[in-house]
Tab-separated table of C-alpha atoms in Angstrom:
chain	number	residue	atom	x	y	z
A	1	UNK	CA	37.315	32.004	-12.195
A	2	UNK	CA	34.542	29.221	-13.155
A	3	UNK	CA	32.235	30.795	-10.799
A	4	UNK	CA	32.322	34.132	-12.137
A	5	UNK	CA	32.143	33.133	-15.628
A	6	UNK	CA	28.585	31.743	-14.443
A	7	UNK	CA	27.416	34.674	-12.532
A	8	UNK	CA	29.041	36.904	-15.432
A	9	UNK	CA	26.175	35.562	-17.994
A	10	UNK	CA	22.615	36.612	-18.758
A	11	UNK	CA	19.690	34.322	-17.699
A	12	UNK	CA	19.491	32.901	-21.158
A	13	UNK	CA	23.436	31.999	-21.109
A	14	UNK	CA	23.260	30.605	-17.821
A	15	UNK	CA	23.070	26.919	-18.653
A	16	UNK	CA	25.343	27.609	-21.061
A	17	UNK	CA	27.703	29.394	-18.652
A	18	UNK	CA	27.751	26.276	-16.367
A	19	UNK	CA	28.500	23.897	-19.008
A	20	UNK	CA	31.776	25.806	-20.109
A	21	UNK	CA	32.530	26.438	-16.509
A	22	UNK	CA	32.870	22.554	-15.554
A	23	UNK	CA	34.957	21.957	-18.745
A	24	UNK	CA	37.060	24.522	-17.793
A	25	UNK	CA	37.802	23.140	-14.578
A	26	UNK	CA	37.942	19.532	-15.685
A	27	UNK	CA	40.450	20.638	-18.610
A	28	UNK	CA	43.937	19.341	-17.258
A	29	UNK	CA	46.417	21.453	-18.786
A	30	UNK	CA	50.549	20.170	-18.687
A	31	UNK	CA	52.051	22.717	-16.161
A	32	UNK	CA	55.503	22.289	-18.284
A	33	UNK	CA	53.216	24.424	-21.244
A	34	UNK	CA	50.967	26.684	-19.559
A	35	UNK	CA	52.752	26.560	-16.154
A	36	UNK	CA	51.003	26.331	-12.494
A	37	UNK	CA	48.045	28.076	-11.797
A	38	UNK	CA	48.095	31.542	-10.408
A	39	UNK	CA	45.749	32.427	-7.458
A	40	UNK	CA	44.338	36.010	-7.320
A	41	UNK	CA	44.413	38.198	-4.252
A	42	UNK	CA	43.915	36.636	-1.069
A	43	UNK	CA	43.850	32.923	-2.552
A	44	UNK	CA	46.264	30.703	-0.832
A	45	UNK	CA	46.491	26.792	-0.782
A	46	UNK	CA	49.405	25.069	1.757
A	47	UNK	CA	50.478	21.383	1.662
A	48	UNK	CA	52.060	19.548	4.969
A	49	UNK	CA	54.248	16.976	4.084
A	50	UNK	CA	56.434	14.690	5.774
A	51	UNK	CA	59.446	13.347	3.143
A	52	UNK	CA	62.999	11.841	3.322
A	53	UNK	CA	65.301	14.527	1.991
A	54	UNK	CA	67.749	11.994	0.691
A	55	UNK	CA	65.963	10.133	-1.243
A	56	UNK	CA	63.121	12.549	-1.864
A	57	UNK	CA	60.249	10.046	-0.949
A	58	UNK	CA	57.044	11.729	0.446
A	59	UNK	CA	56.045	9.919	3.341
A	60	UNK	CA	52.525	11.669	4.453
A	61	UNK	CA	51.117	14.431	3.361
A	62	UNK	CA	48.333	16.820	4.605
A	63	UNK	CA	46.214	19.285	2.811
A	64	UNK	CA	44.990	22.723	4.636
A	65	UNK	CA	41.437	24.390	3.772
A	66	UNK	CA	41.340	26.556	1.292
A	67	UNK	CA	42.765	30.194	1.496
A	68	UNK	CA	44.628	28.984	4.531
A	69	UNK	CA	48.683	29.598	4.082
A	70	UNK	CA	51.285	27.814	6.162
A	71	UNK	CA	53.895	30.801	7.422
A	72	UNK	CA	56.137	28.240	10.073
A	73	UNK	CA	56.976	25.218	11.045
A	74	UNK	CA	58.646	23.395	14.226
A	75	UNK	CA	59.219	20.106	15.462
A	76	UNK	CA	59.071	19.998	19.202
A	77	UNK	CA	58.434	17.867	22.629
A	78	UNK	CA	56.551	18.761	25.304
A	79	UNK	CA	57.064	18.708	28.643
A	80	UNK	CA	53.576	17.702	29.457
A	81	UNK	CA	53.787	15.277	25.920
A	82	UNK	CA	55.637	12.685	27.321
A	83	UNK	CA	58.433	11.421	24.501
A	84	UNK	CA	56.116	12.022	21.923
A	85	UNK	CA	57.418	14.178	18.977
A	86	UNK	CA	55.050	17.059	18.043
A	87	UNK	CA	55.033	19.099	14.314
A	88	UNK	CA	53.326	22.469	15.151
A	89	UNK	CA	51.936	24.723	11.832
A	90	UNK	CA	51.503	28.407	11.801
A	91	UNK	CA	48.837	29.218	9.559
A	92	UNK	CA	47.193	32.623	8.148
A	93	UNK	CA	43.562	32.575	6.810
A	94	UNK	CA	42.317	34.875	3.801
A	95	UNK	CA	45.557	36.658	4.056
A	96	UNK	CA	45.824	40.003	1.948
A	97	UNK	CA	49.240	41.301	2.170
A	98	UNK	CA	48.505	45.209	0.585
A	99	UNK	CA	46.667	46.317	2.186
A	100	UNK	CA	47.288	44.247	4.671
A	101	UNK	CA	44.184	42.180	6.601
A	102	UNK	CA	43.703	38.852	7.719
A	103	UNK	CA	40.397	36.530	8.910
A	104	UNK	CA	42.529	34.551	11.643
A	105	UNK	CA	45.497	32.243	12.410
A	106	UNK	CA	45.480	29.145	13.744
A	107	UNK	CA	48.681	26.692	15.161
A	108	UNK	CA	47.372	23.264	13.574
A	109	UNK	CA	49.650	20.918	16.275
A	110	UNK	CA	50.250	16.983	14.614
A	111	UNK	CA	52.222	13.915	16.618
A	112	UNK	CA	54.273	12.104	14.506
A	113	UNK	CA	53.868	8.670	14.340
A	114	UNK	CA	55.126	5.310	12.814
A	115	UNK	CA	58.662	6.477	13.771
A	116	UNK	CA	57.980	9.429	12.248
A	117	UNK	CA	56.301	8.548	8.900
A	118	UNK	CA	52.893	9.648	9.662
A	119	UNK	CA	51.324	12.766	11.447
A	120	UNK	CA	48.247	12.423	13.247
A	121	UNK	CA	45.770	15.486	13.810
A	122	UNK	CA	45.552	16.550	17.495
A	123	UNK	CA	43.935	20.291	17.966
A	124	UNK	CA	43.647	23.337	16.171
A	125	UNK	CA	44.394	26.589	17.951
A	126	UNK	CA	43.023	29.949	17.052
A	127	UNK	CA	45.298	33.190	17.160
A	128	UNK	CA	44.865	36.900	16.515
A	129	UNK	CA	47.469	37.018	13.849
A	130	UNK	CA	49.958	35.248	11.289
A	131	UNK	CA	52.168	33.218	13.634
A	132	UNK	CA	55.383	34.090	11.471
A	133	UNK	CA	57.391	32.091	14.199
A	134	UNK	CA	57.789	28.856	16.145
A	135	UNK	CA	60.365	27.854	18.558
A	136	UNK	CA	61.026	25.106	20.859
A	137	UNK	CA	61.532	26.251	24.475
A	138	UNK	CA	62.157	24.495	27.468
A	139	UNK	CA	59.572	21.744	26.605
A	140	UNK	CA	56.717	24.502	25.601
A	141	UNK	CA	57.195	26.536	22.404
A	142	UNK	CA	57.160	29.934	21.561
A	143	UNK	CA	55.076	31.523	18.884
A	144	UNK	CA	55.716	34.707	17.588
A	145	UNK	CA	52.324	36.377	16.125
A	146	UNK	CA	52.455	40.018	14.643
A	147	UNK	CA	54.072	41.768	17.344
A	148	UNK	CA	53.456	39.324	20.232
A	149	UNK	CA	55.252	36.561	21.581
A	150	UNK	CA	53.840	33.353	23.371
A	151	UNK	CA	54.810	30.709	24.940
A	152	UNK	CA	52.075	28.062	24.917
A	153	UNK	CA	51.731	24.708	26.452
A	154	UNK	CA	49.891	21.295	25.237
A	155	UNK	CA	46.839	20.901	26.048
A	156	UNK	CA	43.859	18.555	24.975
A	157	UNK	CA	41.859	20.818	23.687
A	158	UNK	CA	44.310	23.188	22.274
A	159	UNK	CA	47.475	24.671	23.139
A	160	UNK	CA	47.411	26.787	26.183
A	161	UNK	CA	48.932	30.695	26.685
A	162	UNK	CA	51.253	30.826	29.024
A	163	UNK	CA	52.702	33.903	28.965
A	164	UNK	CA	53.178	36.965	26.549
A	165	UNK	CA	55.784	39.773	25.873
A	166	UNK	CA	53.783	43.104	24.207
A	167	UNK	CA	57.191	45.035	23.342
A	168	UNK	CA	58.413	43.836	19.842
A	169	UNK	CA	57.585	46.853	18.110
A	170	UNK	CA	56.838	45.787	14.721
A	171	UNK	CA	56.318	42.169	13.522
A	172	UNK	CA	58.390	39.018	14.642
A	173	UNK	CA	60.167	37.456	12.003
A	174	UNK	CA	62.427	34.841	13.333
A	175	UNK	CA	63.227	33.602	17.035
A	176	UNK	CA	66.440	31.784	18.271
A	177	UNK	CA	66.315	30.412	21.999
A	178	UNK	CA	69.704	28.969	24.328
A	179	UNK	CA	69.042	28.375	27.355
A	180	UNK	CA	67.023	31.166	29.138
A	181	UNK	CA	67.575	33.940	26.491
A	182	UNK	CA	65.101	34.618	23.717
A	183	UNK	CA	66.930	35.925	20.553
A	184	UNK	CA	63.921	37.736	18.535
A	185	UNK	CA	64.272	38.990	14.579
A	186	UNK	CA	61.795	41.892	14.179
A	187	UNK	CA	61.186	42.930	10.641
A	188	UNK	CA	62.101	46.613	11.004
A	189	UNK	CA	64.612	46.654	14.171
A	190	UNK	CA	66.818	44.205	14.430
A	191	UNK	CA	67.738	42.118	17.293
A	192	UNK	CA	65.862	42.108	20.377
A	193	UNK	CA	67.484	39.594	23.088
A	194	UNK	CA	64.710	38.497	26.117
A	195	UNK	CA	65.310	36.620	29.225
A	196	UNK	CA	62.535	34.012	30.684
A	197	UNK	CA	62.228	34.192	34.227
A	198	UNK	CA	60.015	31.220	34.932
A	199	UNK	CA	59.643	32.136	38.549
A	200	UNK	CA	57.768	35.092	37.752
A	201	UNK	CA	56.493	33.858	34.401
A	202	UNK	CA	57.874	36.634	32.188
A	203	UNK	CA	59.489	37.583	29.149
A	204	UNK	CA	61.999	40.564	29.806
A	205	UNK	CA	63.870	42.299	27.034
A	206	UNK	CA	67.049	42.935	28.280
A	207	UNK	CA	69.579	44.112	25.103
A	208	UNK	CA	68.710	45.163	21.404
A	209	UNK	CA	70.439	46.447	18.578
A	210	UNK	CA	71.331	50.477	18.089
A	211	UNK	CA	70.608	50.230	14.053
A	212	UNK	CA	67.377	49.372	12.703
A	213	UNK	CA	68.088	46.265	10.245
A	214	UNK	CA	65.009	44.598	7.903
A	215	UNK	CA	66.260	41.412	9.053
A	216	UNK	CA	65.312	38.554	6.797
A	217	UNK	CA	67.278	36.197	8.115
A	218	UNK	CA	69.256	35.291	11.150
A	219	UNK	CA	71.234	32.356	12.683
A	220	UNK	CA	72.501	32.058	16.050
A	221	UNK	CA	76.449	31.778	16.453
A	222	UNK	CA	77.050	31.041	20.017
A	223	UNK	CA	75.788	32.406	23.489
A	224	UNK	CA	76.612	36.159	22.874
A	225	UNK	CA	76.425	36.635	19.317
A	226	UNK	CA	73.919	36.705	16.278
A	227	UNK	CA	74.427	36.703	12.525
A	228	UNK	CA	72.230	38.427	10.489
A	229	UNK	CA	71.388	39.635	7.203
A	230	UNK	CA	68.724	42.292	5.711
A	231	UNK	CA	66.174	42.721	2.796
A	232	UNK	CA	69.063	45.580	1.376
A	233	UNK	CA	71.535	43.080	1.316
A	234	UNK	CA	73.337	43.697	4.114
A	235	UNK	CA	75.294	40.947	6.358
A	236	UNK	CA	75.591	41.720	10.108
A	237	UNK	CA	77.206	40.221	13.151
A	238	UNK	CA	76.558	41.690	16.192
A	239	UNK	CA	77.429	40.807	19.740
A	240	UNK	CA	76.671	41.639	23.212
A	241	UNK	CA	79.172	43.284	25.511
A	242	UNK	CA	80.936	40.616	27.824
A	243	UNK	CA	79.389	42.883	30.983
A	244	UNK	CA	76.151	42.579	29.781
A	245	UNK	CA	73.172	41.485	32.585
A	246	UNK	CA	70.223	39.127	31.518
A	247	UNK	CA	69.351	39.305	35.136
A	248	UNK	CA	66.812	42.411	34.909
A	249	UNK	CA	63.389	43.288	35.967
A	250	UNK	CA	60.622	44.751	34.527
A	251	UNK	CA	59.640	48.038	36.314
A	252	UNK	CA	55.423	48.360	36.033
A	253	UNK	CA	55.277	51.146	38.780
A	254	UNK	CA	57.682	53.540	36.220
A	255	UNK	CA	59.831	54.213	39.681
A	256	UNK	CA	63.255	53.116	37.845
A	257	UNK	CA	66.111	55.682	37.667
A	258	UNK	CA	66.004	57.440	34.405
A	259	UNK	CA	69.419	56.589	33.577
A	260	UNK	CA	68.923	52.747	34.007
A	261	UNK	CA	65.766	52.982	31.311
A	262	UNK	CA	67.803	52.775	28.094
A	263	UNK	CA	67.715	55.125	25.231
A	264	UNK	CA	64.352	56.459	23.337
A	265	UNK	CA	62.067	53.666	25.302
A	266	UNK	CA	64.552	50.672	24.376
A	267	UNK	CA	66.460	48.360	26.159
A	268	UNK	CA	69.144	49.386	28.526
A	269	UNK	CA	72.240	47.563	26.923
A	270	UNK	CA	73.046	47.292	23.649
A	271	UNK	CA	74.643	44.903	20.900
A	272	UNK	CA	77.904	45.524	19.865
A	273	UNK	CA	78.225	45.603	16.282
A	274	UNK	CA	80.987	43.211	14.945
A	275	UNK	CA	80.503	42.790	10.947
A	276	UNK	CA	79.419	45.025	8.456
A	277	UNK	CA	79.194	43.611	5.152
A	278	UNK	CA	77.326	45.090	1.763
A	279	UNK	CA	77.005	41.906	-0.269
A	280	UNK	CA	74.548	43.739	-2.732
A	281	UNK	CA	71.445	41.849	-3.107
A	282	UNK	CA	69.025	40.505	-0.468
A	283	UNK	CA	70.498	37.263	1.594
A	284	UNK	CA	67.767	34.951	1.771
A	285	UNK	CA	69.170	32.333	4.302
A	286	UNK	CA	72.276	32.066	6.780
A	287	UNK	CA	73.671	28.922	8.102
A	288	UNK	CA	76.746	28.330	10.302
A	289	UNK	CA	78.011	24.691	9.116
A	290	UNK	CA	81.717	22.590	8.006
A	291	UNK	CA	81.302	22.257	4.023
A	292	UNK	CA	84.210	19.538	3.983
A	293	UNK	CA	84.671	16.872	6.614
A	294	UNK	CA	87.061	17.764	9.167
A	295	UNK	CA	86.719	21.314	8.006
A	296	UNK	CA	86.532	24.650	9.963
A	297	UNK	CA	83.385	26.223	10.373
A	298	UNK	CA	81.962	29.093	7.877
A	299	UNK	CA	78.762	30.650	7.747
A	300	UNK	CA	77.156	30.142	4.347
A	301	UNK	CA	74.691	32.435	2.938
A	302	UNK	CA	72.107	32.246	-0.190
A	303	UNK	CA	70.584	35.120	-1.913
A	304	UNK	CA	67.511	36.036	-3.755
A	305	UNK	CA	68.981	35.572	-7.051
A	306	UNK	CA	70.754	32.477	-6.742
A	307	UNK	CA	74.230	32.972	-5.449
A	308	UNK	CA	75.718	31.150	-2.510
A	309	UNK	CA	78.628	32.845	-0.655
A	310	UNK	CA	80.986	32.100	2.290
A	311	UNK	CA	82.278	34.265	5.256
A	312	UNK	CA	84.991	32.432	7.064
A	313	UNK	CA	87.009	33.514	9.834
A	314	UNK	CA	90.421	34.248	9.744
A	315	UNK	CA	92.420	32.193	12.590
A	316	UNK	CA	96.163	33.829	12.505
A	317	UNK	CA	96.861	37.766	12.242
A	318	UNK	CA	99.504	37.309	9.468
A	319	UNK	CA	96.518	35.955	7.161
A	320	UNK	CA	94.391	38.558	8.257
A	321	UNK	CA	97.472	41.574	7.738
A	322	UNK	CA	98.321	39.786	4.374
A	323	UNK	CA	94.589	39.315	2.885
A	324	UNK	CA	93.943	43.290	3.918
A	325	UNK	CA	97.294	44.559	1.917
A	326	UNK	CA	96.204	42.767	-0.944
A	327	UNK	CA	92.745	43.965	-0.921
A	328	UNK	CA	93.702	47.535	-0.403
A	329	UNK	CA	96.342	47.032	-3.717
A	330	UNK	CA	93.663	45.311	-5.468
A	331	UNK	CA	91.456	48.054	-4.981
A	332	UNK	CA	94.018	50.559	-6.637
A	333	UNK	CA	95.362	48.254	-9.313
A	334	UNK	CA	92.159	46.210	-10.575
A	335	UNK	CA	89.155	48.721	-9.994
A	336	UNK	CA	85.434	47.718	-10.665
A	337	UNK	CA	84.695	47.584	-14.845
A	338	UNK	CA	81.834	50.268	-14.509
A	339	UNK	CA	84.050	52.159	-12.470
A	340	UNK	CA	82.335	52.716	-9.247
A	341	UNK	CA	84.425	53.139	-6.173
A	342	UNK	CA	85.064	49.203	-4.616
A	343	UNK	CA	85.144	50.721	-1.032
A	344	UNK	CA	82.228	53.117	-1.499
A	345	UNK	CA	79.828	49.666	-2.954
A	346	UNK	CA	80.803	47.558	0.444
A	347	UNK	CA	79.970	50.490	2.397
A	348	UNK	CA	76.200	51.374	0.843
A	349	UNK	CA	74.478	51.176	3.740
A	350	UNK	CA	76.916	50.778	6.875
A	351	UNK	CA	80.508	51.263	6.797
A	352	UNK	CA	82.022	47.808	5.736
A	353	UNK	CA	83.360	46.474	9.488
A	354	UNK	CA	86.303	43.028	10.043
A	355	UNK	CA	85.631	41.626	6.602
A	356	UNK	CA	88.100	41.565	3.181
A	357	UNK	CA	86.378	41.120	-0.134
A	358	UNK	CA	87.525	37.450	-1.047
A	359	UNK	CA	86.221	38.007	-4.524
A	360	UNK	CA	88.055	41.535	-5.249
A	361	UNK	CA	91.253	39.688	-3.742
A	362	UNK	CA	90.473	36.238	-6.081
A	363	UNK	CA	90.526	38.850	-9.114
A	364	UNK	CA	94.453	38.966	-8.957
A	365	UNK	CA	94.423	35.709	-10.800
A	366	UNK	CA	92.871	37.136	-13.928
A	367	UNK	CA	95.368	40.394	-13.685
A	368	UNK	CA	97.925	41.235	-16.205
A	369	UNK	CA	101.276	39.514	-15.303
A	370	UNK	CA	103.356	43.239	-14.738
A	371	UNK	CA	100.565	44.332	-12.631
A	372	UNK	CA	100.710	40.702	-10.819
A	373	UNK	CA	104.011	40.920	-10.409
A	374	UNK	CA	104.096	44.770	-8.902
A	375	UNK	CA	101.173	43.845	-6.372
A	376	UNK	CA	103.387	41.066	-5.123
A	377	UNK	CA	106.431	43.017	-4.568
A	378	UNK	CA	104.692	45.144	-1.971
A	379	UNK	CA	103.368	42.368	-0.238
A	380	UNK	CA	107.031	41.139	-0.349
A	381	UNK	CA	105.733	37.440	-1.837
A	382	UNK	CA	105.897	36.197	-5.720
A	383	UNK	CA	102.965	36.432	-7.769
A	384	UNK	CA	102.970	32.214	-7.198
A	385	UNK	CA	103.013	32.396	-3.430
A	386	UNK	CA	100.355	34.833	-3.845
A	387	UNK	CA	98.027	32.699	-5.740
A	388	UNK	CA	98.725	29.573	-3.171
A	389	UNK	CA	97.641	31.712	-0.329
A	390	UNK	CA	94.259	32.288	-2.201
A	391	UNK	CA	94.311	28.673	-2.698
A	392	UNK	CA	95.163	27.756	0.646
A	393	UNK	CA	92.214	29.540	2.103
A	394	UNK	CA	89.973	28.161	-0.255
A	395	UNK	CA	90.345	24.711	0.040
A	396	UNK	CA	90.570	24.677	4.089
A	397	UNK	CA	86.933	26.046	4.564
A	398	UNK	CA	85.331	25.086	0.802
A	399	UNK	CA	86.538	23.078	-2.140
């Protein structure tokens, strides 16, 4: 802004210009007034730092060139690295999102050291594209840049490409890894699950999704299954068949039977789908974790506005039986204010799939007592027992 202001005057108002320029930029305005600085288009600035999250102490802390934006992060150990911890950056230079164009990435790679206090500058790699991803695997790591993935290797100079999958067909957004298989979020398609086969080097898709999902976020449940949530607002769980083969080849020469090439160019098996869920704004992060000590597992999400919800599983069929009577009563007794159809709102996008609307079902609490009272009868419970299974449920996953 300061140097168009000087290139903006005459000759004459040049020294001027330059003098009201540099008091611009040495004016230190309070943030809590004005508030931060806004860059324009294509401006980034990225910090690294390393900090204790407890107490909130910021141990080292690195600043990146100008224009150059930090897109991922991942802690890793090489194979080649000895026991030395390694922080890898993925960084975009002069980065215009719409319409979209880009001057370079790079993968800045740091070793931590004094226990992991300090990092020190090793290499700088350059990419094609944003490296959106980076993943840990089998002591290399896997970066996921535009529609490519790589895994690279240390080396002294820079990290070296090892091998390269060309199939993702839009942009990489997140990558899982257990043991062999490759879980890969692409922003447009969903799921994409890839074996390694280190003997031959390769990356080999073996199973993706049937729905195309703008997945935003993603965490891995166990060995078969993936959670996942979209920019619509959308929570998914989907789950690969228990025949399902990761032992596959590619097939360059194109002589494959047609029937063993999977549908419309994708993969030959596909995910089945286990959850549908509308939660009605876009989830922003999923996380399977125990909220209470000795708790049962739930996987917690966050959304764009602020909330933070729960999806726990049920672990007996006569909660399950009595949780979807009440819903289905609450859904004819205590209807939405605005009066839009409860079933019609879960289902906005997919059919709603194996989940009950804990908040709908909380709602009897704040019912009319008759109405309380007639819901209960069906369910053959008083309204009290009803209210101490809602209870119950609560405070065995939450609070």
């Amino acid at each position: 802004m300061a140097e168009e202001m000087v290139e903006a005057a005459g000759e004459d108002e040049r020294e001027l210009a330059a003098e009201m320029a540099a008091a611009f930029l040495n004016e230190n305005l309070p943030e809590s007034i004005f508030g931060s600085p806004k860059a324009g288009s294509g401006q980034w600035a990225s910090v690294v730092q390393v900090m204790n999250p407890i107490q909130g102490t910021v141990y080292d802390q690195i600043q990146l060139e100008q224009n150059e934006a930090a897109f991922s992060v991942a802690v890793c150990k090489f194979a080649n690295g000895g026991d030395d911890w390694y922080v890898l950056v993925g960084v975009g230079k002069d980065l215009i999102l719409n319409p979209r164009s880009i001057g370079g990435g790079f993968v800045y790679t740091y070793k931590l050291i004094n226990s992991g206090e300090k990092l020190e500058f090793v290499h700088k790699t350059s990419i094609e594209d944003v490296p959106t991803a980076i993943a840990p695997f089998q002591g290399r790591v896997l970066v996921g840049l535009g529609k490519l993935l790589r895994i690279y290797d240390l080396g002294k100079k820079k990290l070296l490409r090892k091998c390269e999958n060309k199939h993702i067909p839009n942009f990489i957004v997140a990558i899982h890894t257990i043991g062999h298989r490759v879980i890969v979020s692409d922003v447009q398609e969903s799921f994409f699950w890839i074996r390694y086969k280190r003997n031959e080097n390769q990356l080999i898709i073996f199973a993706d999704d049937t729905l195309p999902r703008w997945i935003t976020t993603a965490c891995l449940l166990d060995y078969e299954t993936m959670a996942g949530a979209d920019k619509f607002g959308n929570i998914s769980v989907v789950r690969l068949p228990p025949n399902t083969s990761d032992d596959v080849d590619e097939d360059p020469t194109g002589n494959k039977a047609l029937w063993d090439r999977g549908l419309l160019n994708g993969a030959s098996q596909k995910a089945e789908i286990i959850v549908n869920y509308h939660v009605g704004e876009s989830v922003l992060s999923l996380q399977k974790t125990t909220l209470i000590p000795g708790g049962s597992e739930s996987l917690v999400y966050t959304t764009l506005s602020g909330g933070i919800g729960i999806l726990v599983p049920f672990t007996s069929h006569e909660d399950h039986d009595f949780f979807q009577h009440l819903e289905m009563h609450m859904r004819s007794e205590h209807p939405p204010l605005c009066g839009r159809d409860h079933l019609s709102f879960r289902c906005y996008y997919f059919p709603v799939k194996n989940v009950i609307d804990g908040d709908l079902c909380e709602q009897f609490n704040s019912m009319d007592p008759i109405k309380q009272k007639s819901v209960a009868e069906e369910l053959d419970r008083t309204p009290a027992e009803v209210s101490k299974k809602l209870e119950d449920i609560r405070t065995r996953y939450a609070f």
